[in-house]
C-alpha cells in the first residue's frame, strides 16, 4: 500500500469521527463497541482464505485494516497513541523477536521466539505461565493456548491416550450431573478435554470446528434443496434419509 493510500484511509476515518461533521454512527463508537466488529472481520479474513477467494480476501483485509485505523484514531483522540505508534511498536517487536535476522545474532528460530515472548511477559509483570492469554479469544482457541502454556511447564499428558481417557471421564460426569448448573460445568470440562485431545493429536480444534460447521451447513442445505417446501413437515426418519443421501454427495 502506498503512503497516499494509507493517508487517504486515515483521513476518511478522521472525517467520520469528527464530533460535529462526522458520521452519526462512527463518531460515537468506543473501543468496547468496535471490538466485536474487529473479531468478526478477522474471522471473515479466515473464511475468505479457507474458500480460496482472493478477491474477497482483498476486501476482508481492507475491512480488518479499517479496524486498526478505527481503534488507533480513537486512541489518538484520547491522547493514548496514534497509528504511527502502532506501526513502530510492531516493527520493534518483530525485530526484537528475530535477532538473527535484524540484530546480527547467530541464533534464532521458534524456540528463541518463545523465550523472548516469555521475557516480554515478565517485563510486564506477568509471572505465571498462563498470564497474558487474552480473555476475549474464542473459547476453543483460548483453551488450546492455556493448555499449551501449561504444557511448557511439564503439566501435560505424555501422549494422546491420557487425553483420550480424560474425554471418557468427563463424558461420564456429564451423564451423572443432576442439575442444569452442574451439567453446564461438566459440558465445559468435556469441551476442554476434547480440545486437549485434539491438541495432542496435532489438530487445531478451532479450525476443525469451522470445517465441521461448513460441512453441516452444506449438507443441511442439500437436504432442503432435495425436499423443497416439504422439508419442514417431514418426520425425523425422512429427514435422516435425506441426511444420509446428502453425506454421499456433499
mmCIF file of C-alpha atoms in Angstrom:
data_model
loop_
_atom_site.group_PDB
_atom_site.id
_atom_site.type_symbol
_atom_site.label_atom_id
_atom_site.label_comp_id
_atom_site.label_asym_id
_atom_site.label_seq_id
_atom_site.Cartn_x
_atom_site.Cartn_y
_atom_site.Cartn_z
ATOM 1 C CA UNK A 1 0.000 0.000 0.000
ATOM 2 C CA UNK A 2 1.335 3.427 -0.939
ATOM 3 C CA UNK A 3 1.565 6.128 1.711
ATOM 4 C CA UNK A 4 -1.025 8.114 -0.248
ATOM 5 C CA UNK A 5 -3.495 5.235 0.007
ATOM 6 C CA UNK A 6 -2.861 4.870 3.741
ATOM 7 C CA UNK A 7 -3.200 8.606 4.332
ATOM 8 C CA UNK A 8 -6.458 8.607 2.382
ATOM 9 C CA UNK A 9 -7.844 5.906 4.672
ATOM 10 C CA UNK A 10 -6.629 7.721 7.788
ATOM 11 C CA UNK A 11 -8.245 10.906 6.514
ATOM 12 C CA UNK A 12 -11.533 9.124 5.895
ATOM 13 C CA UNK A 13 -11.582 7.879 9.473
ATOM 14 C CA UNK A 14 -10.755 11.353 10.799
ATOM 15 C CA UNK A 15 -13.732 12.799 8.948
ATOM 16 C CA UNK A 16 -16.044 10.007 10.054
ATOM 17 C CA UNK A 17 -15.016 10.539 13.688
ATOM 18 C CA UNK A 18 -15.423 14.334 13.650
ATOM 19 C CA UNK A 19 -17.833 15.081 16.523
ATOM 20 C CA UNK A 20 -19.524 17.935 14.634
ATOM 21 C CA UNK A 21 -19.498 16.984 10.963
ATOM 22 C CA UNK A 22 -18.750 13.245 11.054
ATOM 23 C CA UNK A 23 -20.938 10.163 10.734
ATOM 24 C CA UNK A 24 -23.592 9.903 13.426
ATOM 25 C CA UNK A 25 -22.659 6.235 13.970
ATOM 26 C CA UNK A 26 -18.871 6.214 13.603
ATOM 27 C CA UNK A 27 -18.367 9.335 15.705
ATOM 28 C CA UNK A 28 -19.951 7.859 18.839
ATOM 29 C CA UNK A 29 -18.291 4.440 18.834
ATOM 30 C CA UNK A 30 -15.889 3.300 21.565
ATOM 31 C CA UNK A 31 -13.203 0.634 21.878
ATOM 32 C CA UNK A 32 -15.783 -1.621 23.535
ATOM 33 C CA UNK A 33 -18.437 -1.219 20.842
ATOM 34 C CA UNK A 34 -15.979 -1.687 17.976
ATOM 35 C CA UNK A 35 -14.136 -4.709 19.435
ATOM 36 C CA UNK A 36 -16.799 -7.263 18.333
ATOM 37 C CA UNK A 37 -16.514 -5.999 14.751
ATOM 38 C CA UNK A 38 -12.737 -6.369 14.907
ATOM 39 C CA UNK A 39 -13.107 -10.013 15.906
ATOM 40 C CA UNK A 40 -15.749 -10.597 13.233
ATOM 41 C CA UNK A 41 -13.572 -9.095 10.499
ATOM 42 C CA UNK A 42 -10.646 -11.337 11.475
ATOM 43 C CA UNK A 43 -12.875 -14.379 11.060
ATOM 44 C CA UNK A 44 -14.108 -13.145 7.695
ATOM 45 C CA UNK A 45 -10.477 -12.923 6.580
ATOM 46 C CA UNK A 46 -10.003 -16.549 7.668
ATOM 47 C CA UNK A 47 -13.189 -17.553 5.839
ATOM 48 C CA UNK A 48 -12.029 -15.970 2.573
ATOM 49 C CA UNK A 49 -8.700 -17.789 2.882
ATOM 50 C CA UNK A 50 -10.435 -21.112 3.519
ATOM 51 C CA UNK A 51 -12.585 -20.594 0.416
ATOM 52 C CA UNK A 52 -9.586 -19.576 -1.668
ATOM 53 C CA UNK A 53 -11.382 -16.385 -2.755
ATOM 54 C CA UNK A 54 -8.603 -13.863 -3.340
ATOM 55 C CA UNK A 55 -10.937 -11.043 -4.407
ATOM 56 C CA UNK A 56 -12.915 -11.465 -1.215
ATOM 57 C CA UNK A 57 -9.696 -11.748 0.792
ATOM 58 C CA UNK A 58 -8.597 -8.359 -0.528
ATOM 59 C CA UNK A 59 -11.887 -6.821 0.613
ATOM 60 C CA UNK A 60 -11.829 -8.532 4.003
ATOM 61 C CA UNK A 61 -8.239 -7.471 4.659
ATOM 62 C CA UNK A 62 -9.370 -3.928 3.930
ATOM 63 C CA UNK A 63 -12.167 -4.292 6.456
ATOM 64 C CA UNK A 64 -9.677 -5.601 9.021
ATOM 65 C CA UNK A 65 -7.242 -2.771 8.278
ATOM 66 C CA UNK A 66 -10.084 -0.314 8.849
ATOM 67 C CA UNK A 67 -10.497 -1.771 12.336
ATOM 68 C CA UNK A 68 -6.853 -0.976 13.115
ATOM 69 C CA UNK A 69 -7.345 2.568 11.807
ATOM 70 C CA UNK A 70 -10.557 2.923 13.827
ATOM 71 C CA UNK A 71 -9.006 1.852 17.133
ATOM 72 C CA UNK A 72 -5.894 3.925 16.500
ATOM 73 C CA UNK A 73 -7.963 7.022 15.775
ATOM 74 C CA UNK A 74 -9.974 6.622 18.972
ATOM 75 C CA UNK A 75 -6.738 6.161 20.934
ATOM 76 C CA UNK A 76 -5.263 9.291 19.345
ATOM 77 C CA UNK A 77 -8.369 11.305 20.242
ATOM 78 C CA UNK A 78 -7.974 10.170 23.858
ATOM 79 C CA UNK A 79 -4.262 11.048 23.893
ATOM 80 C CA UNK A 80 -3.012 7.465 24.257
ATOM 81 C CA UNK A 81 -1.233 6.732 20.966
ATOM 82 C CA UNK A 82 -1.638 7.123 17.200
ATOM 83 C CA UNK A 83 -1.327 4.893 14.147
ATOM 84 C CA UNK A 84 2.427 5.572 13.670
ATOM 85 C CA UNK A 85 2.981 4.398 17.250
ATOM 86 C CA UNK A 86 1.167 1.150 16.452
ATOM 87 C CA UNK A 87 3.368 0.601 13.384
ATOM 88 C CA UNK A 88 6.523 1.435 15.331
ATOM 89 C CA UNK A 89 5.597 -0.898 18.189
ATOM 90 C CA UNK A 90 5.032 -3.908 15.936
ATOM 91 C CA UNK A 91 8.209 -3.112 13.975
ATOM 92 C CA UNK A 92 10.203 -3.016 17.204
ATOM 93 C CA UNK A 93 8.628 -6.262 18.348
ATOM 94 C CA UNK A 94 9.341 -8.124 15.088
ATOM 95 C CA UNK A 95 12.976 -7.003 15.091
ATOM 96 C CA UNK A 96 13.362 -7.928 18.756
ATOM 97 C CA UNK A 97 11.868 -11.381 18.204
ATOM 98 C CA UNK A 98 14.064 -12.083 15.154
ATOM 99 C CA UNK A 99 17.520 -11.131 16.452
ATOM 100 C CA UNK A 100 19.237 -13.472 13.992
ATOM 101 C CA UNK A 101 17.661 -11.533 11.104
ATOM 102 C CA UNK A 102 17.798 -7.923 12.260
ATOM 103 C CA UNK A 103 20.247 -7.711 15.179
ATOM 104 C CA UNK A 104 23.166 -9.771 13.946
ATOM 105 C CA UNK A 105 22.837 -12.645 16.412
ATOM 106 C CA UNK A 106 23.990 -16.065 15.301
ATOM 107 C CA UNK A 107 20.948 -17.983 16.522
ATOM 108 C CA UNK A 108 17.205 -17.622 16.160
ATOM 109 C CA UNK A 109 14.213 -19.767 15.426
ATOM 110 C CA UNK A 110 10.948 -20.589 17.125
ATOM 111 C CA UNK A 111 12.490 -21.667 20.448
ATOM 112 C CA UNK A 112 14.154 -18.267 20.808
ATOM 113 C CA UNK A 113 10.892 -16.547 19.800
ATOM 114 C CA UNK A 114 9.146 -18.246 22.726
ATOM 115 C CA UNK A 115 11.954 -17.285 25.128
ATOM 116 C CA UNK A 116 11.736 -13.660 24.039
ATOM 117 C CA UNK A 117 7.956 -13.650 24.399
ATOM 118 C CA UNK A 118 8.288 -15.074 27.909
ATOM 119 C CA UNK A 119 10.804 -12.344 28.792
ATOM 120 C CA UNK A 120 8.411 -9.707 27.448
ATOM 121 C CA UNK A 121 5.607 -11.076 29.600
ATOM 122 C CA UNK A 122 7.920 -10.933 32.611
ATOM 123 C CA UNK A 123 8.762 -7.303 31.918
ATOM 124 C CA UNK A 124 5.030 -6.542 32.038
ATOM 125 C CA UNK A 125 4.734 -8.206 35.425
ATOM 126 C CA UNK A 126 3.176 -11.397 34.046
ATOM 127 C CA UNK A 127 4.917 -14.110 36.040
ATOM 128 C CA UNK A 128 2.552 -17.073 35.813
ATOM 129 C CA UNK A 129 2.670 -19.453 32.859
ATOM 130 C CA UNK A 130 -0.941 -18.634 31.979
ATOM 131 C CA UNK A 131 -0.649 -14.858 32.304
ATOM 132 C CA UNK A 132 -1.391 -12.838 29.191
ATOM 133 C CA UNK A 133 -3.695 -15.295 27.397
ATOM 134 C CA UNK A 134 -6.377 -12.911 26.167
ATOM 135 C CA UNK A 135 -9.787 -13.410 27.750
ATOM 136 C CA UNK A 136 -11.509 -12.195 24.580
ATOM 137 C CA UNK A 137 -10.254 -15.096 22.456
ATOM 138 C CA UNK A 138 -12.805 -17.625 21.187
ATOM 139 C CA UNK A 139 -13.244 -20.245 23.894
ATOM 140 C CA UNK A 140 -11.791 -23.170 21.922
ATOM 141 C CA UNK A 141 -8.744 -21.166 20.887
ATOM 142 C CA UNK A 142 -8.189 -19.863 24.429
ATOM 143 C CA UNK A 143 -8.485 -23.375 25.849
ATOM 144 C CA UNK A 144 -5.793 -24.577 23.454
ATOM 145 C CA UNK A 145 -3.490 -21.678 24.317
ATOM 146 C CA UNK A 146 -3.935 -22.272 28.052
ATOM 147 C CA UNK A 147 -3.117 -25.946 27.567
ATOM 148 C CA UNK A 148 -0.016 -25.166 25.512
ATOM 149 C CA UNK A 149 1.212 -22.751 28.158
ATOM 150 C CA UNK A 150 0.657 -25.354 30.877
ATOM 151 C CA UNK A 151 2.427 -27.979 28.769
ATOM 152 C CA UNK A 152 5.592 -25.838 28.673
ATOM 153 C CA UNK A 153 5.840 -26.277 32.446
ATOM 154 C CA UNK A 154 5.599 -30.075 32.114
ATOM 155 C CA UNK A 155 1.926 -30.230 33.100
ATOM 156 C CA UNK A 156 0.766 -32.342 30.171
ATOM 157 C CA UNK A 157 -0.141 -35.885 29.169
ATOM 158 C CA UNK A 158 2.870 -37.773 27.801
ATOM 159 C CA UNK A 159 0.804 -38.896 24.805
ATOM 160 C CA UNK A 160 -2.710 -38.698 23.358
ATOM 161 C CA UNK A 161 -4.012 -41.727 25.260
ATOM 162 C CA UNK A 162 -4.201 -39.870 28.557
ATOM 163 C CA UNK A 163 -6.102 -37.005 26.949
ATOM 164 C CA UNK A 164 -8.437 -39.513 25.277
ATOM 165 C CA UNK A 165 -9.195 -41.210 28.593
ATOM 166 C CA UNK A 166 -9.982 -37.815 30.108
ATOM 167 C CA UNK A 167 -12.664 -37.310 27.449
ATOM 168 C CA UNK A 168 -14.380 -40.539 28.576
ATOM 169 C CA UNK A 169 -14.105 -39.448 32.213
ATOM 170 C CA UNK A 170 -15.659 -36.058 31.521
ATOM 171 C CA UNK A 171 -18.412 -37.581 29.383
ATOM 172 C CA UNK A 172 -19.393 -39.848 32.265
ATOM 173 C CA UNK A 173 -19.502 -36.833 34.582
ATOM 174 C CA UNK A 174 -21.839 -35.012 32.184
ATOM 175 C CA UNK A 175 -24.176 -38.004 32.211
ATOM 176 C CA UNK A 176 -24.068 -38.154 36.027
ATOM 177 C CA UNK A 177 -24.821 -34.436 36.517
ATOM 178 C CA UNK A 178 -28.092 -33.867 38.351
ATOM 179 C CA UNK A 179 -28.701 -30.120 37.963
ATOM 180 C CA UNK A 180 -28.573 -27.771 34.955
ATOM 181 C CA UNK A 181 -25.757 -25.812 36.577
ATOM 182 C CA UNK A 182 -23.702 -28.929 37.227
ATOM 183 C CA UNK A 183 -24.402 -30.195 33.703
ATOM 184 C CA UNK A 184 -23.202 -26.906 32.221
ATOM 185 C CA UNK A 185 -19.999 -27.107 34.239
ATOM 186 C CA UNK A 186 -19.342 -30.685 33.147
ATOM 187 C CA UNK A 187 -20.068 -29.889 29.498
ATOM 188 C CA UNK A 188 -17.409 -27.188 29.780
ATOM 189 C CA UNK A 189 -14.968 -29.700 31.213
ATOM 190 C CA UNK A 190 -15.813 -32.109 28.398
ATOM 191 C CA UNK A 191 -15.171 -29.488 25.725
ATOM 192 C CA UNK A 192 -11.890 -28.553 27.404
ATOM 193 C CA UNK A 193 -10.872 -32.214 27.408
ATOM 194 C CA UNK A 194 -11.742 -32.596 23.710
ATOM 195 C CA UNK A 195 -9.597 -29.552 22.904
ATOM 196 C CA UNK A 196 -6.738 -31.147 24.835
ATOM 197 C CA UNK A 197 -7.131 -34.430 22.951
ATOM 198 C CA UNK A 198 -7.179 -32.554 19.634
ATOM 199 C CA UNK A 199 -4.005 -30.714 20.639
ATOM 200 C CA UNK A 200 -2.256 -33.989 21.436
ATOM 201 C CA UNK A 201 -3.315 -35.324 18.027
ATOM 202 C CA UNK A 202 -1.919 -32.249 16.301
ATOM 203 C CA UNK A 203 -5.353 -30.953 15.300
ATOM 204 C CA UNK A 204 -6.329 -27.271 15.519
ATOM 205 C CA UNK A 205 -9.715 -27.522 17.287
ATOM 206 C CA UNK A 206 -10.935 -24.087 16.158
ATOM 207 C CA UNK A 207 -10.157 -24.883 12.518
ATOM 208 C CA UNK A 208 -11.630 -28.376 12.835
ATOM 209 C CA UNK A 209 -14.903 -26.985 14.187
ATOM 210 C CA UNK A 210 -15.070 -24.402 11.395
ATOM 211 C CA UNK A 211 -14.747 -27.226 8.865
ATOM 212 C CA UNK A 212 -17.439 -29.229 10.679
ATOM 213 C CA UNK A 213 -19.761 -26.209 10.720
ATOM 214 C CA UNK A 214 -19.267 -25.675 6.985
ATOM 215 C CA UNK A 215 -19.862 -29.359 6.281
ATOM 216 C CA UNK A 216 -23.077 -29.415 8.324
ATOM 217 C CA UNK A 217 -24.318 -26.269 6.599
ATOM 218 C CA UNK A 218 -23.530 -27.694 3.156
ATOM 219 C CA UNK A 219 -25.309 -30.977 3.858
ATOM 220 C CA UNK A 220 -28.323 -29.367 5.520
ATOM 221 C CA UNK A 221 -28.808 -27.054 2.538
ATOM 222 C CA UNK A 222 -28.630 -30.092 0.246
ATOM 223 C CA UNK A 223 -31.398 -31.712 2.307
ATOM 224 C CA UNK A 224 -33.572 -28.607 1.984
ATOM 225 C CA UNK A 225 -32.931 -28.416 -1.757
ATOM 226 C CA UNK A 226 -33.841 -32.090 -2.198
ATOM 227 C CA UNK A 227 -37.119 -31.882 -0.261
ATOM 228 C CA UNK A 228 -38.178 -28.375 -1.245
ATOM 229 C CA UNK A 229 -41.110 -26.839 0.587
ATOM 230 C CA UNK A 230 -41.994 -30.213 2.115
ATOM 231 C CA UNK A 231 -38.799 -30.341 4.191
ATOM 232 C CA UNK A 232 -40.088 -28.865 7.434
ATOM 233 C CA UNK A 233 -43.123 -31.194 7.517
ATOM 234 C CA UNK A 234 -41.108 -34.390 7.064
ATOM 235 C CA UNK A 235 -40.718 -36.692 10.055
ATOM 236 C CA UNK A 236 -37.308 -37.410 11.553
ATOM 237 C CA UNK A 237 -36.926 -40.709 9.692
ATOM 238 C CA UNK A 238 -37.442 -38.986 6.341
ATOM 239 C CA UNK A 239 -35.036 -36.207 7.270
ATOM 240 C CA UNK A 240 -32.455 -38.790 8.343
ATOM 241 C CA UNK A 241 -32.762 -40.451 4.929
ATOM 242 C CA UNK A 242 -32.131 -37.111 3.265
ATOM 243 C CA UNK A 243 -29.120 -36.579 5.529
ATOM 244 C CA UNK A 244 -27.635 -39.945 4.556
ATOM 245 C CA UNK A 245 -28.089 -39.055 0.888
ATOM 246 C CA UNK A 246 -26.547 -35.616 1.377
ATOM 247 C CA UNK A 247 -23.498 -37.181 3.049
ATOM 248 C CA UNK A 248 -22.833 -39.168 -0.093
ATOM 249 C CA UNK A 249 -22.906 -36.155 -2.396
ATOM 250 C CA UNK A 250 -21.502 -33.218 -0.389
#
